[in-house]
Short mmCIF file of C-alpha atoms in Angstrom, two decimals:
data_model
loop_
_atom_site.label_atom_id
_atom_site.label_comp_id
_atom_site.label_asym_id
_atom_site.label_seq_id
_atom_site.Cartn_x
_atom_site.Cartn_y
_atom_site.Cartn_z
CA VAL F 1 -36.85 33.58 8.70
CA LEU F 2 -39.50 34.05 11.36
CA ALA F 3 -41.42 31.08 10.00
CA ALA F 4 -38.30 28.94 10.12
CA ALA F 5 -37.62 30.03 13.70
CA GLY F 6 -41.20 29.19 14.63
CA TRP F 7 -40.86 25.73 13.08
CA MET F 8 -37.58 25.17 14.92
CA ILE F 9 -39.01 26.14 18.30
CA GLY F 10 -42.48 24.67 17.97
CA GLY F 11 -41.63 21.67 15.83
CA ALA F 12 -43.38 20.33 12.77
CA ASP F 13 -46.49 18.67 14.17
CA GLY F 14 -48.00 17.85 10.79
CA PRO F 15 -51.47 16.34 10.90
CA LEU F 16 -50.97 15.22 14.53
CA GLU F 17 -51.20 18.66 16.07
CA ARG F 18 -50.98 19.08 19.84
CA ARG F 19 -54.05 20.75 21.28
CA ASP F 20 -53.97 23.74 23.59
CA PRO F 21 -53.94 22.85 27.28
CA VAL F 22 -57.35 22.43 28.89
CA GLN F 23 -58.25 24.72 31.76
CA VAL F 24 -59.31 22.98 34.98
CA PRO F 25 -61.10 24.47 38.01
CA ALA F 26 -58.96 26.82 40.09
CA PHE F 27 -59.01 24.64 43.20
CA VAL F 28 -57.85 21.63 41.16
CA ALA F 29 -54.99 23.66 39.70
CA GLU F 30 -54.02 24.88 43.16
CA GLU F 31 -54.10 21.37 44.59
CA SER F 32 -51.73 20.13 41.89
CA THR F 33 -48.97 22.30 43.35
CA THR F 34 -49.05 20.50 46.70
CA ARG F 35 -46.57 17.83 47.79
CA ASP F 36 -48.73 15.06 46.27
CA GLN F 37 -48.55 16.55 42.72
CA PRO F 38 -51.92 15.07 41.66
CA ARG F 39 -53.06 15.08 38.03
CA THR F 40 -56.34 15.42 36.15
CA LEU F 41 -57.65 13.10 33.44
CA ILE F 42 -59.55 15.05 30.77
CA LEU F 43 -62.12 13.04 28.79
CA GLY F 44 -63.89 14.10 25.62
CA GLY F 45 -65.30 12.77 22.39
CA THR F 46 -68.16 13.15 19.96
CA SER F 47 -69.72 9.71 20.35
CA PRO F 48 -69.62 6.75 22.76
CA ASP F 49 -67.38 4.95 20.27
CA THR F 50 -64.82 7.77 20.01
CA VAL F 51 -63.10 8.91 23.19
CA SER F 52 -60.23 11.38 23.46
CA TYR F 53 -58.25 12.02 26.61
CA SER F 54 -55.30 13.94 27.98
CA LEU F 55 -53.46 13.80 31.28
CA VAL F 56 -52.68 17.23 32.69
CA ARG F 57 -51.16 18.89 35.71
CA GLY F 58 -51.92 22.31 37.17
CA SER F 59 -54.24 24.57 35.20
CA GLY F 60 -53.78 22.50 32.07
CA ALA F 61 -50.08 21.83 31.40
CA ARG F 62 -49.86 18.68 29.30
CA LEU F 63 -47.89 15.80 30.73
CA GLY F 64 -44.66 15.99 28.82
CA ASP F 65 -44.58 19.81 28.68
CA GLY F 66 -41.86 21.73 30.46
CA GLU F 67 -40.06 19.76 33.11
CA LEU F 68 -42.41 16.80 33.16
CA THR F 69 -41.44 13.44 31.74
CA GLU F 70 -44.01 11.75 29.59
CA ALA F 71 -46.20 9.22 31.36
CA GLY F 72 -49.43 9.46 29.43
CA GLY F 73 -50.85 10.05 25.97
CA SER F 74 -48.89 7.35 24.13
CA ASN F 75 -48.85 5.07 27.19
CA SER F 76 -50.66 1.86 26.25
CA HIS F 77 -51.32 1.09 29.92
CA LEU F 78 -53.17 4.39 30.34
CA ASP F 79 -55.07 3.67 27.11
CA LYS F 80 -56.38 0.49 28.71
CA VAL F 81 -57.29 2.23 31.97
CA VAL F 82 -59.28 4.89 30.11
CA ALA F 83 -61.00 2.27 27.94
CA ASN F 84 -62.12 0.31 31.01
CA LEU F 85 -63.23 3.50 32.74
CA VAL F 86 -65.54 4.74 29.98
CA ALA F 87 -66.78 1.21 29.20
CA GLY F 88 -68.37 0.98 32.64
CA SER F 89 -66.86 -2.32 33.75
CA GLY F 90 -68.37 -1.87 37.22
CA ALA F 91 -65.04 -2.45 38.96
CA ASP F 92 -63.40 0.01 41.33
CA GLN F 93 -61.24 2.15 39.03
CA GLY F 94 -59.64 4.14 41.85
CA GLY F 95 -56.59 1.91 42.10
CA GLN F 96 -55.89 2.09 38.37
CA LEU F 97 -56.31 5.86 38.22
CA SER F 98 -54.22 6.49 41.33
CA GLY F 99 -51.38 4.56 39.69
CA PHE F 100 -51.04 7.50 37.30
CA ALA F 101 -51.43 10.02 40.16
CA ILE F 102 -54.90 10.91 38.83
CA ARG F 103 -57.00 12.55 41.53
CA TYR F 104 -59.63 14.16 39.30
CA VAL F 105 -61.52 13.16 36.17
CA LEU F 106 -62.99 15.98 34.08
CA VAL F 107 -65.45 15.36 31.24
CA ARG F 108 -65.48 18.11 28.62
CA ASP F 109 -68.57 20.00 27.65
CA GLY F 110 -70.03 18.37 24.55
CA ALA F 111 -68.96 14.83 25.45
CA PRO F 112 -71.66 12.13 25.18
CA ARG F 113 -74.04 12.12 28.15
CA GLU F 114 -73.52 8.39 28.47
CA MET F 115 -69.95 9.04 29.60
CA SER F 116 -71.12 11.01 32.63
CA ARG F 117 -73.71 8.38 33.51
CA VAL F 118 -71.04 5.69 33.43
CA LEU F 119 -68.72 7.67 35.71
CA ASP F 120 -71.57 8.37 38.15
CA ALA F 121 -72.05 4.61 38.49
CA THR F 122 -68.34 3.79 38.78
CA PRO F 123 -67.18 2.69 42.26
CA GLY F 124 -64.28 4.74 43.57
CA LEU F 125 -65.39 8.02 41.97
CA SER F 126 -67.42 10.85 43.51
CA ARG F 127 -68.97 13.63 41.44
CA LEU F 128 -67.99 17.06 42.73
CA SER F 129 -69.46 19.71 40.49
CA GLN F 130 -70.84 20.80 37.13
CA LEU F 131 -68.86 23.66 35.56
CA ASP F 132 -69.82 25.36 32.30
CA GLY F 133 -71.21 22.15 30.91
CA SER F 134 -68.25 20.05 32.05
CA ALA F 135 -68.37 17.58 34.95
CA LEU F 136 -65.78 16.74 37.60
CA TRP F 137 -65.18 13.60 39.69
CA ARG F 138 -62.68 12.88 42.47
CA VAL F 139 -60.89 9.56 43.04
CA ASP F 140 -61.84 8.19 46.47
CA ARG F 141 -58.41 7.09 47.64
CA GLN F 142 -54.98 8.43 48.48
CA VAL F 143 -53.25 9.80 45.40
CA ALA F 144 -49.66 11.00 45.11
CA ARG F 145 -47.07 11.10 42.36
CA VAL F 146 -44.43 9.41 44.56
CA MET F 147 -45.49 6.56 46.84
CA ILE F 148 -43.92 3.85 48.98
CA THR F 149 -45.64 0.55 48.25
CA PRO F 150 -45.34 -2.48 50.58
CA ALA F 151 -43.46 -5.56 49.44
CA SER F 152 -46.66 -7.59 49.16
CA GLY F 153 -48.45 -4.86 47.25
CA GLU F 154 -51.19 -4.91 49.88
CA GLY F 155 -51.44 -2.67 52.91
CA GLU F 156 -50.65 0.95 53.58
CA HIS F 157 -49.17 3.05 50.79
CA ILE F 158 -47.17 6.02 52.04
CA ALA F 159 -47.15 9.27 50.07
CA VAL F 160 -43.79 10.98 49.62
CA GLY F 161 -43.73 14.72 49.05
CA SER F 162 -42.25 15.79 45.72
CA ALA F 163 -41.99 18.59 43.22
CA ALA F 164 -43.01 18.25 39.57
CA VAL F 165 -39.94 16.09 38.88
CA GLU F 166 -37.54 15.82 41.80
CA ALA F 167 -38.19 14.63 45.34
CA HIS F 168 -36.11 15.34 48.44
CA ALA F 169 -37.67 13.95 51.61
CA ARG F 170 -37.20 11.76 54.67
CA ILE F 171 -38.20 8.13 54.21
CA PRO F 172 -39.40 6.24 57.32
CA ALA F 173 -38.07 2.80 58.19
CA GLY F 174 -40.23 -0.18 57.24
CA GLU F 175 -40.22 -3.73 55.98
CA ALA F 176 -37.62 -4.91 53.50
CA GLY F 177 -38.76 -5.22 49.91
CA ARG F 178 -40.64 -1.95 49.80
CA VAL F 179 -40.68 -0.07 46.50
CA LEU F 180 -40.50 3.64 45.81
CA ARG F 181 -42.97 4.10 42.94
CA ILE F 182 -43.03 7.21 40.75
CA ALA F 183 -46.06 7.80 38.53
CA ASP F 184 -43.83 8.63 35.57
CA ALA F 185 -42.54 6.44 32.77
CA ALA F 186 -39.49 4.30 33.52
CA ASP F 187 -36.44 5.98 32.07
CA PRO F 188 -32.64 5.59 32.43
CA GLY F 189 -32.45 9.25 33.43
CA TRP F 190 -34.01 8.58 36.84
CA THR F 191 -31.65 8.36 39.83
CA ALA F 192 -32.50 7.85 43.50
CA THR F 193 -30.30 7.70 46.59
CA LEU F 194 -31.01 7.05 50.27
CA ASP F 195 -28.53 8.80 52.55
CA GLY F 196 -26.27 9.09 49.52
CA LYS F 197 -26.40 5.38 48.62
CA PRO F 198 -27.81 4.59 45.14
CA LEU F 199 -31.07 2.65 45.04
CA THR F 200 -31.64 -0.18 42.59
CA ARG F 201 -33.85 0.84 39.68
CA LYS F 202 -36.83 -1.29 38.60
CA THR F 203 -39.92 -0.99 36.41
CA VAL F 204 -43.26 -1.19 38.22
CA ASP F 205 -46.60 -2.27 36.70
CA GLY F 206 -44.94 -2.61 33.32
CA TRP F 207 -44.35 1.12 32.78
CA ALA F 208 -43.74 3.19 35.94
CA GLN F 209 -40.36 4.07 37.41
CA GLY F 210 -39.54 2.39 40.71
CA PHE F 211 -36.65 1.87 43.12
CA GLU F 212 -36.07 -0.86 45.68
CA LEU F 213 -36.06 0.43 49.25
CA PRO F 214 -34.20 -1.14 52.19
CA ALA F 215 -35.78 -1.63 55.61
CA ASN F 216 -33.99 1.38 57.07
CA GLY F 217 -35.15 4.93 56.49
CA GLY F 218 -33.14 7.98 55.53
CA ARG F 219 -32.86 10.97 53.26
CA LEU F 220 -34.28 10.37 49.77
CA ASP F 221 -32.99 12.31 46.79
CA LEU F 222 -34.80 11.59 43.51
CA THR F 223 -33.62 13.34 40.35
CA HIS F 224 -33.97 13.02 36.60
CA ASP F 225 -31.34 13.89 34.00
CA ALA F 226 -32.38 14.47 30.40
CA PRO F 227 -30.65 12.12 27.93
CA ILE F 228 -27.64 13.57 26.11
CA THR F 229 -29.51 13.40 22.81
CA HIS F 230 -32.17 15.75 24.18
CA THR F 231 -29.52 18.16 25.48
CA ALA F 232 -27.72 18.10 22.13
CA TRP F 233 -30.99 18.84 20.33
CA ILE F 234 -31.61 21.88 22.56
CA TRP F 235 -28.14 23.27 21.81
CA ALA F 236 -28.66 22.58 18.10
CA GLN F 237 -31.86 24.61 18.22
CA ILE F 238 -30.06 27.50 19.92
CA GLY F 239 -27.29 27.38 17.31
CA LEU F 240 -29.78 27.41 14.45
CA LEU F 241 -31.63 30.34 15.99
CA VAL F 242 -28.38 32.33 16.19
CA VAL F 243 -27.68 31.62 12.51
CA LEU F 244 -31.19 32.72 11.53
CA VAL F 245 -30.86 35.95 13.50
CA VAL F 246 -27.51 36.75 11.88
CA MET F 247 -28.93 36.05 8.42
CA ALA F 248 -31.83 38.39 9.13
CA LEU F 249 -29.55 41.33 10.02
CA PRO F 250 -29.47 44.09 7.35
CA GLY F 251 -26.22 44.18 5.33
CA ARG F 252 -24.25 47.22 4.17
CA ARG F 253 -25.26 48.51 0.75
CA ARG F 254 -23.65 51.21 -1.40
CA GLU F 255 -26.11 53.57 -3.03
CA ILE F 256 -25.51 54.63 -6.65
CA ASP F 257 -27.28 57.61 -8.17
CA ASP F 258 -29.20 56.40 -11.23
CA ASP F 259 -29.26 59.95 -12.62
CA LEU F 260 -25.51 59.93 -13.34
CA PRO F 261 -24.28 59.29 -16.91
CA ASP F 262 -23.17 55.76 -17.79
CA GLU F 263 -19.49 56.75 -17.55
CA ALA F 264 -20.01 58.13 -14.04
CA LEU F 265 -21.88 54.99 -13.00
CA ALA F 266 -18.97 52.84 -14.16
CA VAL F 267 -16.52 54.93 -12.14
CA ALA F 268 -18.80 54.82 -9.06
CA ALA F 269 -19.11 51.06 -9.36
CA GLU F 270 -15.31 50.76 -9.36
#
């Protein structure tokens, strides 16, 4: 019963098992709780030809855990960004990394030395420290999970304070055609209003959630509702757990003395 409950809660990962969260430096974890909600890209691998990565928040919570919506891991756009980063293209990677709200890049202990040499030579990254064999770089540009991007795509990007999922903040007035960009995967569950008026949803950069902003400013309220299928699955899990607990409860049993004669046993059984 306990094994079944564990499978129900944890899921059946099979051969594709999720790894334990990676611990990041304390100051990086602390910074991830600020209004910008920055993330850390963890790089690893055993050879230059094999690179593993994970996108984490805080001290090591995987993107997709808890209240976060999934924006990494299986994201093909992030796959391409990581591939270009470790290949050493020579281009400024800061813009690509900031699009995923990545402020730090951490290379695991045991990763190929070539990976660190490539990152040292990458424009837009600055090495900060060497910790227990791992290495840490910072992205040299403004990074925030929620940003206001200009209509032309060029010019000043304005950071909007947010929590891990929701955002409730004042938006300044600006040019028409601006876009509110969230560094999370586009999903029908996202809703945004400005002074109570719904904003038009759009997909940005082929994967990120965005909303069209008017020229006027106002009170922004950004929320995300889990799809009904996810909610139903949670309730199904709770129901199954209740059934398992009830089945595990000890039942009432009548004790019969084996020392009694057969006739007495028959009477006792009746």
